[in-house]
């Protein structure tokens, strides 16, 4: 039987043609395709502005470069990919790691509240695996503490909260187009904002802070996307909704098929939201299931089903952050890191393959 992978990274003929068209034109650098991608992406998510960049990490970095001052603190959920925290450090700020809700995996605002100081400047909520954060609660929290919000939507293309795409929330909403993501162009990033000044500044920062011909008025980087990637992105944007329908259908089947299985707990979806299902994760409770996450992963592998562990440690447990900021304990993050497992949910799966995954999990129970 054909093995089942964690992602389907296959470009359509139209996407390949769009890339080839750019290659043939010789216009390889950032140009009109990038500009059009920005306009079309912004329109899709209903943001006022969108700025392409080299990757999702650059999208986060550019956001922080706009406003962060040395020593400023940013509240960051500890259960996320390294870049959510590391870009704060790289910009001269300090990520303050917060625990997450063990069911939704999203930032725990009560824990964040306990970590507010006079230096708190921003909060970086992550729509982890495509599960939209409770935007009302986050915006109220940010307003109360006078914080800027840098949303990490690297995994959340198409996620919505109360009918609104997460891309329109401002102040900064950062996306990645890395191949495993819901949209995949190779390397690529996008920052959406509703603030024309942020938009303007990010455009300069992404090109060496150049505000005139060889005139540099701020310190910047080369974080440009190329037109080839943008051309793929423009074409792919047309099928994002269609891919999301399949991811949502697959997630619903997985939820249904795994319901009632002792020791298996899928991610809880934020009320009033539509999950984008970048990953479908379960928490494996070893005592109830009969074996732990790693044993289940091995059993699934033997049955030809790939799985993933996102993430095996919290950011506060990363050696670099322990070295910089000392050790700390965040119980929910650590529990998730030990027990979480991602099952395939991508847009390339057939109904039979989803059934095979469900059956394989059920029969892996000792
Ligand atoms: C939550 C999160 N933030 C940021 C990034 C960084 O994106 P990129 O790999 O495009 O730099 C990723 C990518 O894996 C991510 O998952």
Coordinates of C-alpha atoms and ligand atoms in Angstrom, one line a residue:
X1 CA 0.0 0.0 0.0
X2 CA 1.2 3.5 -0.8
X3 CA 2.7 5.3 2.2
X4 CA 0.8 8.3 3.5
X5 CA 3.0 11.4 3.9
X6 CA 2.5 14.5 6.1
X7 CA 2.2 16.9 3.2
X8 CA 1.5 17.0 -0.5
X9 CA 3.8 19.5 -2.1
X10 CA 2.9 19.3 -5.7
X11 CA 2.4 22.4 -7.8
X12 CA -0.3 22.5 -10.4
X13 CA 0.4 22.9 -14.1
X14 CA -0.9 26.5 -13.9
X15 CA 1.5 27.3 -11.0
X16 CA 4.5 25.8 -12.9
X17 CA 3.5 27.8 -16.0
X18 CA 3.3 31.0 -13.9
X19 CA 6.9 30.3 -12.7
X20 CA 8.2 29.5 -16.1
X21 CA 6.6 32.6 -17.5
X22 CA 8.7 34.7 -15.1
X23 CA 11.8 32.6 -15.8
X24 CA 11.4 33.2 -19.6
X25 CA 10.8 36.9 -19.0
X26 CA 14.1 37.3 -17.2
X27 CA 12.5 39.5 -14.6
X28 CA 13.8 37.4 -11.8
X29 CA 14.0 39.9 -8.9
X30 CA 11.2 41.4 -6.9
X31 CA 8.9 43.2 -9.4
X32 CA 5.4 43.3 -10.7
X33 CA 4.5 39.8 -9.7
X34 CA 5.4 40.6 -6.0
X35 CA 3.4 43.7 -6.2
X36 CA 0.4 41.9 -7.7
X37 CA 0.7 39.1 -5.1
X38 CA 0.6 41.7 -2.3
X39 CA -2.5 43.3 -3.7
X40 CA -4.3 40.0 -4.2
X41 CA -3.3 38.5 -0.8
X42 CA -4.4 41.7 1.0
X43 CA -7.7 41.6 -0.8
X44 CA -8.2 38.0 0.0
X45 CA -7.7 38.4 3.7
X46 CA -9.2 41.9 3.8
X47 CA -6.1 43.6 5.1
X48 CA -5.3 47.1 4.0
X49 CA -1.7 46.3 3.1
X50 CA 0.5 43.2 2.5
X51 CA 4.3 43.1 2.2
X52 CA 6.1 40.2 0.6
X53 CA 9.3 39.0 2.1
X54 CA 11.9 36.2 1.7
X55 CA 10.3 33.9 4.2
X56 CA 8.0 33.8 7.3
X57 CA 11.0 34.4 9.6
X58 CA 11.7 37.6 7.7
X59 CA 8.0 38.6 7.9
X60 CA 8.3 38.4 11.7
X61 CA 11.7 40.2 11.8
X62 CA 10.5 43.1 9.6
X63 CA 7.5 43.5 11.9
X64 CA 9.7 43.8 15.0
X65 CA 12.2 46.0 13.3
X66 CA 9.4 48.6 12.8
X67 CA 8.8 49.3 16.4
X68 CA 10.9 47.2 18.9
X69 CA 13.5 49.0 21.0
X70 CA 16.4 47.3 22.8
X71 CA 15.2 45.6 26.0
X72 CA 11.5 45.7 25.1
X73 CA 9.6 42.6 26.2
X74 CA 7.3 40.6 24.0
X75 CA 4.9 38.0 25.4
X76 CA 5.4 34.8 23.3
X77 CA 3.7 31.5 23.7
X78 CA 6.3 28.9 24.5
X79 CA 4.6 26.2 22.4
X80 CA 5.5 27.3 18.8
X81 CA 8.2 27.3 16.2
X82 CA 11.6 28.9 17.1
X83 CA 11.2 32.0 14.9
X84 CA 8.2 33.3 16.9
X85 CA 10.6 33.9 19.8
X86 CA 14.0 34.2 18.1
X87 CA 13.0 37.1 15.9
X88 CA 12.3 39.1 19.1
X89 CA 15.8 38.4 20.4
X90 CA 17.4 39.1 17.0
X91 CA 15.8 42.5 17.0
X92 CA 17.1 43.3 20.4
X93 CA 14.1 42.6 22.5
X94 CA 13.4 39.9 25.0
X95 CA 10.8 37.1 24.5
X96 CA 8.9 36.4 27.7
X97 CA 7.6 32.9 27.4
X98 CA 4.0 32.2 28.4
X99 CA 2.2 28.9 28.8
X100 CA -0.5 27.8 26.5
X101 CA -4.0 26.3 27.0
X102 CA -3.5 22.5 26.9
X103 CA -6.6 21.9 24.8
X104 CA -6.4 24.7 22.2
X105 CA -2.5 25.0 22.4
X106 CA -2.9 28.8 22.2
X107 CA -1.4 31.5 24.4
X108 CA -2.8 31.5 27.9
X109 CA -3.7 35.1 28.7
X110 CA -3.8 34.5 32.4
X111 CA -0.2 33.4 32.4
X112 CA 0.6 36.3 30.0
X113 CA -1.0 38.7 32.4
X114 CA 1.1 37.5 35.3
X115 CA 4.2 38.3 33.2
X116 CA 3.4 41.9 32.3
X117 CA 6.1 44.4 33.4
X118 CA 6.9 48.0 32.7
X119 CA 8.9 46.8 29.7
X120 CA 6.1 44.8 28.0
X121 CA 5.7 46.2 24.5
X122 CA 4.0 43.6 22.4
X123 CA 2.3 40.2 22.3
X124 CA 2.9 37.5 19.7
X125 CA -0.1 35.2 19.5
X126 CA 0.3 32.2 17.3
X127 CA -2.6 30.6 15.5
X128 CA -1.0 27.3 16.1
X129 CA -1.6 24.6 13.5
X130 CA -4.2 26.9 12.0
X131 CA -6.4 27.2 15.1
X132 CA -7.4 30.9 15.2
X133 CA -6.8 32.7 18.5
X134 CA -9.7 34.3 20.3
X135 CA -9.0 37.7 18.7
X136 CA -11.5 39.6 20.8
X137 CA -9.7 38.4 24.0
X138 CA -6.2 39.1 22.6
X139 CA -7.2 42.6 21.3
X140 CA -8.8 43.5 24.7
X141 CA -5.7 42.3 26.5
X142 CA -3.4 44.3 24.2
X143 CA -5.5 47.4 24.6
X144 CA -5.5 47.0 28.4
X145 CA -1.7 46.8 28.5
X146 CA -1.0 49.1 25.6
X147 CA 0.7 46.3 23.5
X148 CA 1.3 46.0 19.8
X149 CA 0.2 42.6 18.4
X150 CA 2.4 40.6 16.1
X151 CA 0.2 37.7 15.0
X152 CA 2.1 34.6 13.8
X153 CA -0.2 33.3 11.1
X154 CA 2.6 31.2 9.5
X155 CA 0.4 28.1 9.8
X156 CA -3.0 29.8 9.4
X157 CA -3.7 30.8 5.8
X158 CA -7.5 30.9 5.5
X159 CA -8.2 30.6 9.3
X160 CA -11.1 32.8 10.4
X161 CA -12.4 34.2 13.7
X162 CA -16.0 35.4 13.8
X163 CA -16.2 35.3 10.1
X164 CA -13.1 37.4 9.5
X165 CA -9.9 36.2 8.0
X166 CA -7.1 36.3 10.6
X167 CA -5.0 38.3 8.1
X168 CA -7.1 41.5 8.7
X169 CA -6.5 41.8 12.4
X170 CA -3.5 44.2 12.4
X171 CA -1.1 45.4 13.7
X172 CA 1.1 42.8 12.0
X173 CA 0.1 39.4 10.7
X174 CA 2.9 37.2 9.5
X175 CA 2.6 34.4 7.0
X176 CA 5.0 31.7 5.7
X177 CA 4.9 30.0 2.3
X178 CA 7.4 27.3 3.2
X179 CA 6.7 24.0 1.3
X180 CA 4.9 22.3 4.2
X181 CA 2.5 25.1 4.8
X182 CA -1.1 25.6 3.6
X183 CA 0.3 27.7 0.8
X184 CA 3.7 26.8 -0.6
X185 CA 5.8 28.7 -3.0
X186 CA 9.3 27.6 -2.0
X187 CA 10.6 30.2 0.4
X188 CA 8.4 33.2 1.0
X189 CA 6.7 35.3 3.6
X190 CA 4.0 38.1 3.9
X191 CA 3.2 40.6 6.6
X192 CA -0.3 42.1 6.5
X193 CA -1.0 45.3 8.3
X194 CA -3.7 48.0 8.3
X195 CA -1.3 50.8 9.2
X196 CA 0.1 52.7 6.2
X197 CA 3.2 53.7 8.2
X198 CA 4.1 50.2 9.2
X199 CA 3.6 49.1 5.6
X200 CA 5.8 51.9 4.3
X201 CA 8.6 51.2 6.9
X202 CA 8.6 47.4 6.2
X203 CA 9.1 48.1 2.5
X204 CA 12.2 50.2 3.2
X205 CA 13.5 47.8 5.8
X206 CA 13.2 44.8 3.4
X207 CA 15.6 46.7 1.0
X208 CA 18.5 47.8 3.2
X209 CA 16.6 50.8 4.6
X210 CA 17.1 52.5 1.2
X211 CA 14.8 55.6 1.0
X212 CA 16.5 57.0 -2.1
X213 CA 19.1 56.0 -4.7
X214 CA 21.9 54.6 -2.6
X215 CA 20.5 56.6 0.3
X216 CA 20.1 54.6 3.5
X217 CA 18.2 56.2 6.3
X218 CA 17.6 53.1 8.4
X219 CA 19.3 49.8 9.0
X220 CA 17.7 47.2 6.9
X221 CA 18.3 43.9 5.2
X222 CA 17.7 42.2 1.9
X223 CA 14.5 40.3 2.6
X224 CA 12.9 40.5 -0.8
X225 CA 10.8 37.7 -2.4
X226 CA 11.5 37.0 -6.0
X227 CA 8.9 37.3 -8.8
X228 CA 9.0 33.6 -9.5
X229 CA 7.8 32.7 -6.0
X230 CA 5.2 35.5 -6.2
X231 CA 3.9 34.2 -9.5
X232 CA 3.4 30.7 -7.9
X233 CA 1.7 32.3 -4.9
X234 CA -0.7 34.4 -7.1
X235 CA -1.8 31.3 -8.9
X236 CA -2.0 29.2 -5.8
X237 CA -4.1 31.7 -4.0
X238 CA -6.9 30.8 -6.4
X239 CA -7.0 27.3 -5.0
X240 CA -6.5 28.1 -1.3
X241 CA -10.2 27.8 -0.5
X242 CA -10.5 24.5 -2.4
X243 CA -7.5 23.1 -0.5
X244 CA -9.0 24.3 2.8
X245 CA -12.3 22.6 2.1
X246 CA -10.4 19.3 1.8
X247 CA -8.3 19.9 4.9
X248 CA -11.5 20.7 6.9
X249 CA -13.3 17.7 5.5
X250 CA -10.3 15.4 6.5
X251 CA -10.1 16.9 10.0
X252 CA -13.9 16.3 10.5
X253 CA -13.5 12.7 9.4
X254 CA -10.5 12.3 11.7
X255 CA -12.4 13.8 14.6
X256 CA -15.4 11.5 14.0
X257 CA -13.2 8.4 13.5
X258 CA -11.2 9.0 16.6
X259 CA -14.0 10.1 18.8
X260 CA -14.4 8.1 22.0
X261 CA -11.0 6.5 21.7
X262 CA -9.6 6.5 25.2
X263 CA -6.4 8.5 25.6
X264 CA -6.7 10.3 22.3
X265 CA -7.6 14.0 22.5
X266 CA -7.6 16.1 19.3
X267 CA -6.9 19.9 19.4
X268 CA -9.9 21.9 20.7
X269 CA -11.1 24.5 18.2
X270 CA -11.5 28.1 19.3
X271 CA -15.3 28.9 19.4
X272 CA -16.6 31.0 16.5
X273 CA -13.6 30.2 14.3
X274 CA -12.7 28.2 11.3
X275 CA -9.5 26.2 11.7
X276 CA -7.1 26.0 8.8
X277 CA -5.8 22.6 9.7
X278 CA -2.2 23.1 8.8
X279 CA -1.6 20.2 11.2
X280 CA -4.1 17.8 12.8
X281 CA -2.7 17.1 16.3
X282 CA -3.7 14.7 19.0
X283 CA -2.5 14.4 22.6
X284 CA -1.8 10.8 23.5
X285 CA -2.4 10.1 27.2
X286 CA -0.2 7.0 27.7
X287 CA -2.1 5.6 30.7
X288 CA -5.4 5.7 29.0
X289 CA -4.3 4.8 25.5
X290 CA -2.0 2.0 26.6
X291 CA 1.2 3.3 24.9
X292 CA 2.9 6.7 24.6
X293 CA 3.1 9.1 21.6
X294 CA 6.4 7.7 20.4
X295 CA 5.2 4.1 20.4
X296 CA 2.1 5.2 18.5
X297 CA 4.2 7.0 16.0
X298 CA 6.4 3.9 15.5
X299 CA 3.3 1.7 15.1
X300 CA 1.9 4.1 12.5
X301 CA 5.2 4.2 10.6
X302 CA 5.2 0.4 10.4
X303 CA 1.7 0.7 8.8
X304 CA 3.0 3.2 6.2
X305 CA 1.7 6.4 7.9
X306 CA 4.0 9.3 8.6
X307 CA 3.5 11.5 11.7
X308 CA 5.2 14.6 13.1
X309 CA 6.1 15.9 16.5
X310 CA 5.5 19.7 16.6
X311 CA 7.1 20.5 18.9
X312 CA 9.2 18.2 21.1
X313 CA 10.2 21.0 23.4
X314 CA 8.9 24.4 24.4
X315 CA 10.9 27.5 23.5
X316 CA 11.8 28.0 27.1
X317 CA 13.5 24.5 26.9
X318 CA 15.6 25.4 23.8
X319 CA 19.3 25.5 24.8
X320 CA 19.8 28.9 23.3
X321 CA 17.0 30.5 25.2
X322 CA 18.0 28.7 28.5
X323 CA 21.5 30.1 27.9
X324 CA 20.1 33.6 27.4
X325 CA 17.2 33.8 29.8
X326 CA 17.8 30.9 32.3
X327 CA 15.5 28.0 33.0
X328 CA 11.8 28.1 33.7
X329 CA 8.8 25.8 33.9
X330 CA 5.7 25.9 31.8
X331 CA 3.6 22.8 32.7
X332 CA 1.1 22.8 29.8
X333 CA 3.7 23.4 27.2
X334 CA 5.9 20.7 28.6
X335 CA 3.0 18.3 28.7
X336 CA 2.1 19.0 25.1
X337 CA 5.8 18.7 24.0
X338 CA 5.8 15.2 25.5
X339 CA 2.5 13.9 24.3
X340 CA 1.5 15.6 21.1
X341 CA 1.5 13.9 17.7
X342 CA 0.5 15.2 14.3
X343 CA -1.4 12.9 11.9
X344 CA -1.7 13.6 8.1
X345 CA -4.6 15.9 7.2
X346 CA -3.4 17.6 4.0
X347 CA -5.3 18.4 0.8
X348 CA -3.9 15.4 -1.1
X349 CA -5.6 12.7 1.1
X350 CA -8.4 10.6 -0.2
X351 CA -11.3 9.3 1.9
X352 CA -9.8 5.8 1.9
X353 CA -6.5 7.2 3.2
X354 CA -8.2 9.0 6.0
X355 CA -10.0 5.8 6.9
X356 CA -6.6 4.0 6.9
X357 CA -5.2 6.6 9.3
X358 CA -8.2 6.2 11.7
X359 CA -8.0 2.4 11.5
X360 CA -4.3 2.4 12.1
X361 CA -4.6 4.6 15.2
X362 CA -7.4 2.5 16.6
X363 CA -5.5 -0.8 16.0
X364 CA -2.3 0.6 17.5
X365 CA -3.9 0.6 20.9
X366 CA -2.3 -2.2 22.8
Ligands
LIG1 C1 4.7 29.3 13.7 C2 5.7 29.6 12.7 N1 6.3 30.8 12.7 C3 7.2 31.2 11.8 C4 7.7 30.3 10.9 C5 8.8 30.7 10.0 O1 8.5 30.6 8.6 P1 9.7 30.3 7.5 O2 10.1 28.9 7.7 O3 9.0 30.6 6.2 O4 10.8 31.3 7.8 C6 7.2 29.0 10.8 C7 7.7 28.1 9.8 O5 7.8 26.9 10.1 C8 6.2 28.7 11.7 O6 5.6 27.4 11.7

